[in-house]
Short mmCIF file of C-alpha atoms and ligand atoms in Angstrom, two decimals:
data_model
loop_
_atom_site.label_atom_id
_atom_site.label_comp_id
_atom_site.label_asym_id
_atom_site.label_seq_id
_atom_site.Cartn_x
_atom_site.Cartn_y
_atom_site.Cartn_z
CA MET T 1 -21.78 97.96 35.84
CA SER T 2 -23.29 99.41 39.00
CA THR T 3 -24.40 96.41 41.04
CA LEU T 4 -22.15 95.40 43.91
CA ASP T 5 -22.94 91.73 43.34
CA PRO T 6 -20.38 89.62 41.47
CA THR T 7 -21.23 88.40 37.95
CA ASP T 8 -19.90 85.00 38.94
CA TRP T 9 -20.77 84.10 42.52
CA SER T 10 -18.43 81.13 42.78
CA GLY T 11 -15.43 83.19 43.96
CA LEU T 12 -17.46 84.84 46.71
CA ARG T 13 -18.93 81.51 47.69
CA ALA T 14 -15.44 80.01 48.03
CA LEU T 15 -14.22 82.99 50.05
CA GLY T 16 -17.27 82.76 52.29
CA HIS T 17 -16.66 79.07 52.93
CA ARG T 18 -13.05 79.78 53.77
CA MET T 19 -14.06 82.51 56.20
CA MET T 20 -16.52 80.16 57.83
CA ASP T 21 -13.88 77.43 58.23
CA ASP T 22 -11.39 79.96 59.59
CA MET T 23 -13.85 81.39 62.10
CA VAL T 24 -14.92 77.97 63.35
CA ASP T 25 -11.22 77.09 63.76
CA HIS T 26 -10.71 80.43 65.49
CA LEU T 27 -13.40 79.74 68.09
CA ALA T 28 -12.51 76.07 68.49
CA GLY T 29 -8.86 76.98 69.14
CA ILE T 30 -9.38 80.17 71.09
CA ALA T 31 -7.94 78.84 74.38
CA ALA T 32 -4.52 78.31 72.78
CA GLN T 33 -4.36 81.92 71.60
CA PRO T 34 -3.19 84.89 73.68
CA VAL T 35 -6.14 86.54 75.45
CA TRP T 36 -5.14 89.92 74.08
CA ARG T 37 -2.33 91.45 72.06
CA PRO T 38 -1.51 95.16 72.04
CA LEU T 39 -2.00 96.67 68.59
CA PRO T 40 1.46 97.40 67.08
CA ASP T 41 2.06 101.02 66.07
CA GLU T 42 2.63 100.21 62.41
CA ILE T 43 -0.72 98.42 62.16
CA ARG T 44 -2.47 101.25 63.99
CA ALA T 45 -0.89 103.67 61.53
CA GLY T 46 -2.30 101.61 58.66
CA PHE T 47 -5.75 102.64 59.83
CA SER T 48 -5.09 106.29 59.08
CA ALA T 49 -5.31 105.69 55.34
CA PRO T 50 -7.23 107.99 53.00
CA LEU T 51 -10.64 106.86 51.67
CA PRO T 52 -9.92 104.28 48.97
CA ALA T 53 -11.11 105.47 45.58
CA GLU T 54 -10.65 102.09 44.00
CA GLY T 55 -11.70 98.79 45.45
CA THR T 56 -9.54 95.83 46.47
CA ALA T 57 -10.44 92.20 45.75
CA PRO T 58 -12.43 90.78 48.72
CA GLU T 59 -9.79 88.02 49.13
CA ASN T 60 -7.19 90.71 49.75
CA VAL T 61 -9.47 92.63 52.08
CA TYR T 62 -9.95 89.41 54.01
CA ALA T 63 -6.18 88.87 54.11
CA ALA T 64 -5.87 92.35 55.65
CA PHE T 65 -8.49 91.36 58.25
CA GLN T 66 -6.51 88.23 59.09
CA ALA T 67 -3.24 90.10 59.43
CA ASN T 68 -4.29 93.39 60.97
CA ILE T 69 -7.64 92.98 62.69
CA GLN T 70 -8.34 89.46 63.90
CA PRO T 71 -5.31 89.18 66.25
CA TYR T 72 -5.94 92.50 68.01
CA VAL T 73 -9.57 92.38 69.15
CA THR T 74 -10.73 92.77 72.77
CA GLY T 75 -10.26 89.11 73.67
CA ASN T 76 -13.55 88.48 75.44
CA THR T 77 -14.19 85.24 73.55
CA HIS T 78 -11.19 83.83 75.42
CA PRO T 79 -11.72 81.69 78.56
CA ARG T 80 -9.08 83.69 80.48
CA PHE T 81 -10.66 87.06 79.73
CA MET T 82 -12.08 88.14 83.10
CA GLY T 83 -12.10 91.90 82.76
CA TRP T 84 -15.10 94.22 83.10
CA VAL T 85 -18.33 92.28 82.46
CA HIS T 86 -17.96 90.96 78.93
CA GLY T 87 -19.87 88.07 77.45
CA GLY T 88 -18.04 85.36 75.53
CA GLY T 89 -20.46 85.16 72.60
CA ASN T 90 -21.44 81.80 71.14
CA PRO T 91 -21.08 80.06 67.77
CA VAL T 92 -24.81 79.94 67.01
CA SER T 93 -25.01 83.70 67.48
CA MET T 94 -22.03 84.09 65.14
CA LEU T 95 -23.89 82.16 62.45
CA ALA T 96 -27.05 84.17 63.13
CA GLU T 97 -25.09 87.35 62.38
CA LEU T 98 -24.33 85.97 58.93
CA LEU T 99 -27.98 85.11 58.32
CA ALA T 100 -29.11 88.52 59.57
CA GLY T 101 -26.60 90.13 57.23
CA ALA T 102 -28.05 88.23 54.29
CA MET T 103 -31.61 89.25 55.23
CA ASN T 104 -30.50 92.86 55.87
CA ALA T 105 -33.85 93.54 57.51
CA ASN T 106 -34.59 97.02 58.84
CA CYS T 107 -36.31 96.38 62.16
CA GLY T 108 -37.35 99.97 62.84
CA GLY T 109 -40.81 98.99 61.73
CA ARG T 110 -43.00 97.75 58.90
CA ASN T 111 -44.88 94.51 58.58
CA HIS T 112 -42.36 91.68 58.52
CA VAL T 113 -41.15 88.75 60.53
CA GLY T 114 -38.20 90.60 62.06
CA ILE T 115 -40.60 92.61 64.24
CA VAL T 116 -42.44 89.43 65.24
CA VAL T 117 -39.21 87.63 66.19
CA GLU T 118 -38.23 90.62 68.32
CA ARG T 119 -41.61 90.53 70.11
CA GLN T 120 -41.04 86.84 70.80
CA VAL T 121 -37.68 87.61 72.36
CA ILE T 122 -39.19 90.42 74.45
CA ALA T 123 -41.93 88.06 75.64
CA TRP T 124 -39.30 85.49 76.61
CA ALA T 125 -37.39 88.15 78.54
CA ALA T 126 -40.56 89.19 80.39
CA GLU T 127 -41.33 85.55 81.17
CA MET T 128 -37.79 85.01 82.46
CA LEU T 129 -38.22 87.87 84.94
CA GLY T 130 -41.81 87.09 85.93
CA MET T 131 -43.24 90.21 84.31
CA PRO T 132 -46.70 90.26 82.64
CA ALA T 133 -47.12 88.73 79.17
CA GLN T 134 -48.10 92.06 77.60
CA THR T 135 -44.86 93.74 78.79
CA SER T 136 -43.41 95.94 76.06
CA GLY T 137 -39.76 96.24 75.13
CA VAL T 138 -37.11 96.67 72.47
CA LEU T 139 -33.64 95.43 71.76
CA LEU T 140 -30.93 98.08 71.86
CA THR T 141 -27.17 98.43 71.70
CA GLY T 142 -26.85 97.77 75.42
CA SER T 143 -28.01 98.51 78.94
CA SER T 144 -26.76 102.09 78.70
CA MET T 145 -29.48 102.77 76.13
CA ALA T 146 -31.96 100.56 77.98
CA ASN T 147 -31.49 102.58 81.19
CA PHE T 148 -31.91 105.79 79.19
CA ILE T 149 -35.20 104.62 77.70
CA ALA T 150 -36.45 103.62 81.15
CA VAL T 151 -35.59 107.09 82.51
CA LEU T 152 -37.52 108.71 79.64
CA CYS T 153 -40.54 106.50 80.39
CA ALA T 154 -40.32 107.43 84.08
CA ARG T 155 -40.13 111.10 83.10
CA PHE T 156 -43.20 110.64 80.92
CA LYS T 157 -45.08 109.10 83.82
CA ALA T 158 -44.15 112.08 86.02
CA LEU T 159 -44.70 114.91 83.52
CA GLY T 160 -46.82 113.49 80.68
CA THR T 161 -47.00 114.66 77.08
CA ASP T 162 -46.49 118.28 78.08
CA ALA T 163 -42.84 117.61 78.88
CA ARG T 164 -42.41 115.90 75.52
CA ALA T 165 -43.63 119.03 73.79
CA ASN T 166 -42.31 121.76 76.05
CA GLY T 167 -39.47 120.30 78.07
CA LEU T 168 -39.09 120.25 81.83
CA GLN T 169 -40.30 123.81 82.50
CA GLY T 170 -38.57 123.88 85.86
CA ALA T 171 -39.87 120.55 87.17
CA LYS T 172 -37.65 119.41 90.03
CA LEU T 173 -37.55 115.65 89.64
CA THR T 174 -35.22 113.55 91.77
CA ALA T 175 -34.06 109.97 91.28
CA TYR T 176 -32.44 107.46 93.65
CA ALA T 177 -29.93 104.67 93.19
CA SER T 178 -27.24 102.98 95.24
CA ALA T 179 -23.73 104.38 95.40
CA GLY T 180 -22.72 101.38 93.28
CA VAL T 181 -24.96 102.48 90.39
CA HIS T 182 -23.49 102.16 86.90
CA ARG T 183 -22.36 105.41 85.29
CA CYS T 184 -24.95 105.11 82.54
CA VAL T 185 -27.76 105.97 85.00
CA PRO T 186 -26.50 109.49 85.82
CA SER T 187 -25.78 109.74 82.10
CA ALA T 188 -29.40 108.86 81.33
CA LEU T 189 -30.62 111.63 83.66
CA ASP T 190 -28.25 114.03 81.94
CA MET T 191 -29.50 113.04 78.48
CA ALA T 192 -33.12 113.26 79.67
CA GLY T 193 -32.50 116.91 80.55
CA LEU T 194 -32.80 116.36 84.30
CA GLY T 195 -29.11 116.72 85.07
CA MET T 196 -26.84 114.22 86.77
CA GLN T 197 -27.34 116.04 90.08
CA ALA T 198 -30.95 114.86 90.06
CA LEU T 199 -29.62 111.42 90.95
CA ARG T 200 -29.17 110.86 94.68
CA LYS T 201 -26.55 108.20 95.28
CA ILE T 202 -27.59 106.37 98.42
CA PRO T 203 -24.91 104.77 100.62
CA VAL T 204 -24.61 100.99 100.68
CA ASP T 205 -24.34 98.53 103.56
CA ALA T 206 -21.53 96.03 104.19
CA ASP T 207 -22.97 93.80 101.45
CA PHE T 208 -22.96 96.71 98.98
CA ARG T 209 -26.79 96.92 98.98
CA MET T 210 -28.61 100.22 99.03
CA ASP T 211 -29.24 101.36 102.63
CA LEU T 212 -33.05 101.58 102.76
CA GLU T 213 -33.16 103.88 105.81
CA ALA T 214 -30.84 106.32 104.05
CA LEU T 215 -33.08 106.09 100.98
CA ARG T 216 -36.21 106.92 102.97
CA ALA T 217 -34.47 109.82 104.70
CA THR T 218 -33.17 111.26 101.43
CA ILE T 219 -36.60 111.04 99.81
CA ALA T 220 -38.18 112.80 102.78
CA ALA T 221 -35.56 115.57 102.67
CA ASP T 222 -36.10 116.07 98.94
CA GLN T 223 -39.86 116.25 99.38
CA ALA T 224 -39.43 118.80 102.14
CA ALA T 225 -37.28 120.83 99.75
CA GLY T 226 -40.03 120.83 97.11
CA CYS T 227 -38.63 118.15 94.81
CA THR T 228 -40.65 115.30 93.30
CA PRO T 229 -39.06 111.87 93.77
CA PHE T 230 -39.99 110.26 90.45
CA LEU T 231 -37.67 107.29 90.03
CA ILE T 232 -35.99 104.63 92.13
CA VAL T 233 -33.33 102.56 90.37
CA GLY T 234 -32.49 99.20 91.92
CA THR T 235 -29.23 97.62 90.84
CA ALA T 236 -29.48 93.87 90.33
CA GLY T 237 -25.86 92.83 89.94
CA SER T 238 -23.66 95.86 90.55
CA VAL T 239 -20.81 96.29 88.14
CA ASP T 240 -18.11 96.52 90.84
CA VAL T 241 -18.99 93.57 93.05
CA GLY T 242 -22.19 91.93 91.75
CA ALA T 243 -24.40 93.13 94.62
CA PHE T 244 -28.21 93.05 94.49
CA ASP T 245 -30.37 95.76 96.00
CA ASP T 246 -33.52 94.56 97.78
CA MET T 247 -35.86 94.69 94.79
CA ALA T 248 -39.02 93.92 96.75
CA ALA T 249 -38.35 96.68 99.29
CA LEU T 250 -37.52 99.21 96.56
CA ALA T 251 -40.71 98.31 94.66
CA GLU T 252 -42.69 98.97 97.83
CA ILE T 253 -40.98 102.29 98.58
CA ALA T 254 -41.49 103.43 94.97
CA LYS T 255 -45.18 102.54 95.19
CA THR T 256 -45.59 104.58 98.38
CA HIS T 257 -44.28 107.65 96.55
CA ASN T 258 -45.97 106.92 93.22
CA ALA T 259 -42.48 106.82 91.75
CA TRP T 260 -41.28 104.64 88.90
CA PHE T 261 -39.33 101.55 89.95
CA HIS T 262 -36.61 100.62 87.48
CA ALA T 263 -34.14 97.74 87.75
CA ASP T 264 -30.70 97.96 86.18
CA ALA T 265 -30.08 94.25 85.82
CA ALA T 266 -27.53 94.52 83.01
CA PHE T 267 -26.03 91.12 83.71
CA GLY T 268 -27.81 90.17 86.96
CA ALA T 269 -31.09 89.55 85.08
CA LEU T 270 -29.72 86.24 83.86
CA THR T 271 -29.63 85.06 87.47
CA ALA T 272 -33.35 84.42 86.87
CA LEU T 273 -32.33 81.30 84.94
CA SER T 274 -30.21 79.93 87.79
CA PRO T 275 -32.17 77.62 90.08
CA THR T 276 -29.73 78.26 92.94
CA ARG T 277 -29.52 82.04 92.71
CA LYS T 278 -32.75 83.33 91.18
CA HIS T 279 -33.99 84.45 94.61
CA PHE T 280 -31.48 87.33 94.44
CA LEU T 281 -33.94 88.99 92.05
CA THR T 282 -37.06 88.58 94.17
CA GLY T 283 -39.24 91.67 93.65
CA ILE T 284 -37.95 92.48 90.16
CA GLU T 285 -41.26 91.17 88.82
CA HIS T 286 -42.84 94.36 90.25
CA ALA T 287 -40.53 96.65 88.29
CA ASP T 288 -42.01 99.27 85.96
CA SER T 289 -38.99 98.68 83.76
CA VAL T 290 -35.88 96.52 83.55
CA ALA T 291 -32.66 97.08 81.60
CA PHE T 292 -30.43 94.14 80.81
CA ASP T 293 -28.07 92.73 78.21
CA PHE T 294 -28.18 89.56 76.19
CA HIS T 295 -24.54 90.20 75.24
CA LYS T 296 -23.19 89.70 78.77
CA TRP T 297 -24.21 86.59 80.70
CA ALA T 298 -26.58 85.32 77.97
CA GLN T 299 -23.54 85.01 75.66
CA VAL T 300 -25.21 86.55 72.59
CA THR T 301 -22.65 88.29 70.36
CA TYR T 302 -22.35 92.07 70.69
CA ASP T 303 -24.45 94.04 70.70
CA ALA T 304 -27.77 93.04 72.23
CA GLY T 305 -29.25 95.11 75.05
CA CYS T 306 -32.89 94.98 76.09
CA VAL T 307 -35.36 97.20 77.89
CA LEU T 308 -38.67 95.94 79.26
CA ILE T 309 -41.48 98.37 80.08
CA ARG T 310 -44.43 97.02 82.06
CA ASP T 311 -47.00 99.46 80.63
CA PRO T 312 -47.11 99.07 76.82
CA GLU T 313 -49.28 102.19 76.26
CA LEU T 314 -46.99 104.37 78.31
CA HIS T 315 -43.95 103.00 76.49
CA ASN T 316 -45.49 103.87 73.14
CA ALA T 317 -46.69 107.28 74.31
CA THR T 318 -43.15 108.15 75.46
CA PHE T 319 -41.72 107.88 71.95
CA ALA T 320 -44.48 107.79 69.30
CA GLN T 321 -44.69 110.60 66.79
CA ALA T 322 -47.06 110.86 63.83
CA THR T 323 -45.29 111.55 60.53
CA SER T 324 -46.67 111.16 57.03
CA TYR T 325 -43.77 109.08 55.75
CA LEU T 326 -44.14 106.59 58.61
CA ALA T 327 -47.96 106.45 58.66
CA ALA T 328 -49.57 103.24 59.86
CA ALA T 329 -51.73 101.25 57.45
CA PRO T 330 -54.30 98.51 58.08
CA ARG T 331 -52.54 96.14 55.67
CA GLY T 332 -49.49 95.83 53.44
CA LEU T 333 -45.90 96.51 54.50
CA ALA T 334 -46.96 99.60 56.46
CA GLY T 335 -49.06 97.46 58.83
CA GLY T 336 -48.07 95.56 61.94
CA GLN T 337 -47.97 98.34 64.58
CA PRO T 338 -46.64 99.04 67.11
CA TRP T 339 -43.27 99.53 65.49
CA PRO T 340 -39.99 99.60 67.42
CA CYS T 341 -39.33 103.14 66.14
CA ASP T 342 -42.18 104.22 68.45
CA LEU T 343 -40.57 102.50 71.43
CA GLY T 344 -37.19 104.22 71.46
CA PRO T 345 -35.04 106.79 69.67
CA ASP T 346 -33.82 104.56 66.81
CA LEU T 347 -35.55 104.45 63.46
CA SER T 348 -33.36 102.19 61.33
CA ARG T 349 -32.29 99.14 63.30
CA GLY T 350 -30.70 95.84 62.35
CA PHE T 351 -32.10 92.37 62.97
CA ARG T 352 -30.55 91.94 66.45
CA ALA T 353 -33.47 89.78 67.47
CA LEU T 354 -32.36 86.94 65.19
CA LYS T 355 -29.15 86.14 67.08
CA VAL T 356 -30.99 86.42 70.41
CA TRP T 357 -33.80 84.17 69.21
CA MET T 358 -31.35 81.64 67.75
CA THR T 359 -29.20 81.62 70.90
CA LEU T 360 -32.18 81.12 73.24
CA SER T 361 -33.66 78.52 70.88
CA ALA T 362 -30.43 76.59 70.44
CA TYR T 363 -29.37 76.42 74.09
CA GLY T 364 -32.60 76.90 76.04
CA SER T 365 -33.01 78.55 79.42
CA GLU T 366 -31.64 75.55 81.32
CA GLN T 367 -28.25 75.50 79.65
CA LEU T 368 -27.90 79.28 79.89
CA GLY T 369 -28.89 79.11 83.57
CA GLY T 370 -26.24 76.43 83.93
CA VAL T 371 -23.63 78.86 82.62
CA VAL T 372 -24.71 81.37 85.27
CA ASP T 373 -24.34 78.72 87.96
CA THR T 374 -20.99 77.47 86.69
CA THR T 375 -19.47 80.94 86.45
CA CYS T 376 -20.70 81.78 89.97
CA ASP T 377 -19.15 78.52 91.24
CA LEU T 378 -15.87 79.46 89.56
CA ALA T 379 -15.98 82.81 91.34
CA GLN T 380 -16.43 80.94 94.64
CA HIS T 381 -13.43 78.78 93.76
CA LEU T 382 -11.38 81.89 93.02
CA ALA T 383 -12.52 83.47 96.29
CA ALA T 384 -11.52 80.32 98.17
CA ARG T 385 -8.06 80.36 96.61
CA ILE T 386 -7.68 84.01 97.59
CA THR T 387 -8.83 83.38 101.14
CA ALA T 388 -6.43 80.44 101.41
CA SER T 389 -3.48 82.61 100.46
CA ASN T 390 -2.04 84.99 103.01
CA ARG T 391 -0.63 87.16 100.26
CA LEU T 392 -4.06 87.93 98.74
CA GLU T 393 -7.10 89.56 100.30
CA LEU T 394 -10.73 89.62 99.23
CA LEU T 395 -12.01 93.21 99.17
CA ALA T 396 -15.72 92.43 98.85
CA PRO T 397 -17.98 89.48 99.58
CA VAL T 398 -18.44 87.22 96.55
CA LYS T 399 -22.13 86.71 96.01
CA LEU T 400 -22.19 86.30 92.26
CA ASN T 401 -19.52 86.01 89.57
CA ILE T 402 -17.28 88.96 90.45
CA VAL T 403 -14.23 88.72 92.68
CA CYS T 404 -12.40 91.85 93.86
CA PHE T 405 -9.10 91.26 95.59
CA ALA T 406 -5.81 92.88 96.45
CA ILE T 407 -2.22 91.87 97.05
CA ALA T 408 -1.04 92.45 100.58
CA GLY T 409 1.35 95.37 100.78
CA PHE T 410 0.82 96.44 97.17
CA THR T 411 0.25 100.08 96.32
CA ASP T 412 -2.40 101.01 93.76
CA ALA T 413 0.34 101.75 91.23
CA GLN T 414 1.85 98.29 91.72
CA THR T 415 -1.58 96.70 91.33
CA ALA T 416 -2.27 98.65 88.13
CA ASP T 417 1.11 97.60 86.75
CA LEU T 418 0.55 93.96 87.59
CA VAL T 419 -2.84 93.94 85.85
CA ALA T 420 -1.42 95.66 82.77
CA ASP T 421 1.49 93.16 82.77
CA LEU T 422 -0.94 90.24 82.91
CA GLN T 423 -2.95 91.70 80.04
CA GLU T 424 0.13 92.43 77.93
CA SER T 425 1.52 88.96 78.54
CA GLY T 426 -1.58 87.63 76.77
CA LEU T 427 -2.15 85.18 79.64
CA PHE T 428 -5.05 86.77 81.52
CA ALA T 429 -7.26 89.80 81.26
CA PRO T 430 -8.66 90.83 84.64
CA SER T 431 -9.49 94.52 85.14
CA THR T 432 -9.34 96.87 88.13
CA THR T 433 -11.74 98.89 90.22
CA THR T 434 -11.64 100.79 93.50
CA ILE T 435 -13.18 99.30 96.62
CA GLY T 436 -13.23 101.76 99.50
CA ASP T 437 -10.01 103.63 98.88
CA ARG T 438 -8.06 100.71 97.53
CA MET T 439 -7.44 99.53 94.00
CA ALA T 440 -8.74 96.02 93.47
CA ILE T 441 -7.95 93.40 90.88
CA ARG T 442 -11.36 92.55 89.56
CA ALA T 443 -12.15 89.22 87.94
CA ALA T 444 -15.64 88.92 86.46
CA ILE T 445 -16.29 85.34 85.36
CA VAL T 446 -18.85 85.73 82.60
CA ASN T 447 -17.57 83.56 79.77
CA HIS T 448 -19.08 80.06 79.32
CA ARG T 449 -15.63 78.86 78.17
CA THR T 450 -13.88 79.66 81.45
CA GLN T 451 -12.90 76.58 83.46
CA ARG T 452 -11.66 75.85 86.94
CA ALA T 453 -8.09 75.50 85.67
CA ASP T 454 -8.22 79.01 84.17
CA VAL T 455 -9.23 80.50 87.51
CA GLY T 456 -6.59 78.52 89.39
CA ALA T 457 -3.93 79.52 86.89
CA LEU T 458 -4.76 83.21 87.43
CA VAL T 459 -4.05 82.88 91.15
CA ASP T 460 -0.89 80.86 90.52
CA GLU T 461 0.41 83.43 88.06
CA ILE T 462 -0.29 86.34 90.40
CA LEU T 463 1.42 84.55 93.29
CA ARG T 464 4.38 83.73 91.07
CA ARG T 465 4.74 87.31 89.85
CA THR T 466 4.38 88.84 93.29
CA ALA T 467 6.62 86.40 95.17
CA ALA T 468 9.70 88.48 94.52
CA LEU T 469 7.95 91.75 95.30
CA THR T 470 6.38 91.02 98.66
CA CYS T 471 8.10 89.70 101.72
CA ILE T 472 5.05 87.69 102.81
CA ASN T 473 5.33 83.98 102.18
CA ASP T 474 2.34 82.27 100.78
CA THR T 475 1.37 79.21 102.76
CA ALA T 476 -1.19 77.94 100.30
CA PRO T 477 -0.72 74.26 99.48
CA PRO T 478 1.15 73.34 96.29
CA LEU T 479 -0.76 73.32 93.03
CA ALA T 480 -1.39 69.59 92.86
CA THR T 481 -3.45 69.56 96.03
CA ARG T 482 -5.68 72.49 95.07
C1 PLP W 501 -22.62 96.68 81.69
C2 PLP W 501 -23.52 97.42 82.60
C3 PLP W 501 -24.24 98.53 82.16
C4 PLP W 501 -24.05 99.11 80.79
O1 PLP W 501 -24.43 98.20 79.83
P1 PLP W 501 -23.87 98.29 78.34
O2 PLP W 501 -24.47 97.09 77.69
O3 PLP W 501 -22.39 98.23 78.44
O4 PLP W 501 -24.33 99.58 77.76
C5 PLP W 501 -25.14 99.11 83.02
N1 PLP W 501 -25.32 98.64 84.27
C6 PLP W 501 -24.61 97.58 84.74
C7 PLP W 501 -24.87 97.10 86.13
C8 PLP W 501 -23.69 96.94 83.92
O5 PLP W 501 -23.01 95.89 84.38
#
């Protein structure tokens, strides 16, 4: 017997129902679980097994998942996970992953509904950001890939098809982004063959926004040195502190130099759905391209990145290749161009669009915008608690959902230890970054499950743990009055 399907489906059906019940219980009870548990050595060692020649009953494989996998995942579904910028996921997206698995659609191309659903999602994304209806785009693993695709499109605009065929041939292209740019942007320049040094990191002002005078001066110096400024990257929601570059000004400067204007709005793009904060993005509607993630603030399960490219022909021309085995046809399964495989480097791709479409359909833009607002309000609450304590200091203004702070008198090593202790205790998962020359505790409130009490408890726990270690008394009022 060669099929992988069971002869009697009832056992699989029962197992599937059990998994569903368990996973619903898991999500419903997540707050009572530890945020994170370190993976014990003996379980880690169990994942160095040889390739199994013989199969194991799916019930037993599931039991191994329950014992050895489920307890030791990242923890970002948990309301007290505040590290990095991780989305919390959502139950509708979880169910969509099951449906997508059953469909097993290959969304690299061909004439089927998966491609149409993806175009719907891209159109919604363009609408959200005020970009034209014909804006092109694809779903990707994340913003790292989305930024890479945008850089390749910008390179195509600067050098045309010749560079696709023959490479850079000595072209001296230069790109510009703020000093707070995410590491994937220099990476994208590297992968595009331009080299990381082609990226000029422009200093930021006191609000962590790109200094426009410094940008203009750097562009002028590069031009004088014979370089071609081809790309300006605006960061909308910087990963360290949640700062927004002046998108409108960057669009204007890019236009003056006939350069491509790209926005890295990995999580900041979702600010567009917040009535109180959408003005942070003003000008992004002029972008030639935008990179952002549905898996961060839009709470779609991992992974779901997105790139938008204003000019659909240019997007296609950057990646399309004619091959006999992928030839277009006027009808049948080979119809329905353009195909996503001509809009990026992937050929085979899963049905990511389904979970995005189901999430946006189930919750709507208003509820998702509400999550953005609520998480930003929680960050303000956290900032207020920090300001009220004379043992804690804010290290950057809190404009969005990210709070960077330090403990008075703590060395970087002590801060790193405290954060690791908090993570290993299973109580909280903030992360760290460096602001100026100082290590910061960084809390990014992204998860729709996080509540005011979670944020307050983080401050209380830090104050409790540091009381013995610092000689500064905290004069903040007792818990009940906060
Ligand atoms: C998260 C992030 C990225 C990278 O996105 P991935 O989805 O992790 O690949 C890029 N830029 C910014 C500003 C980010 O916050």
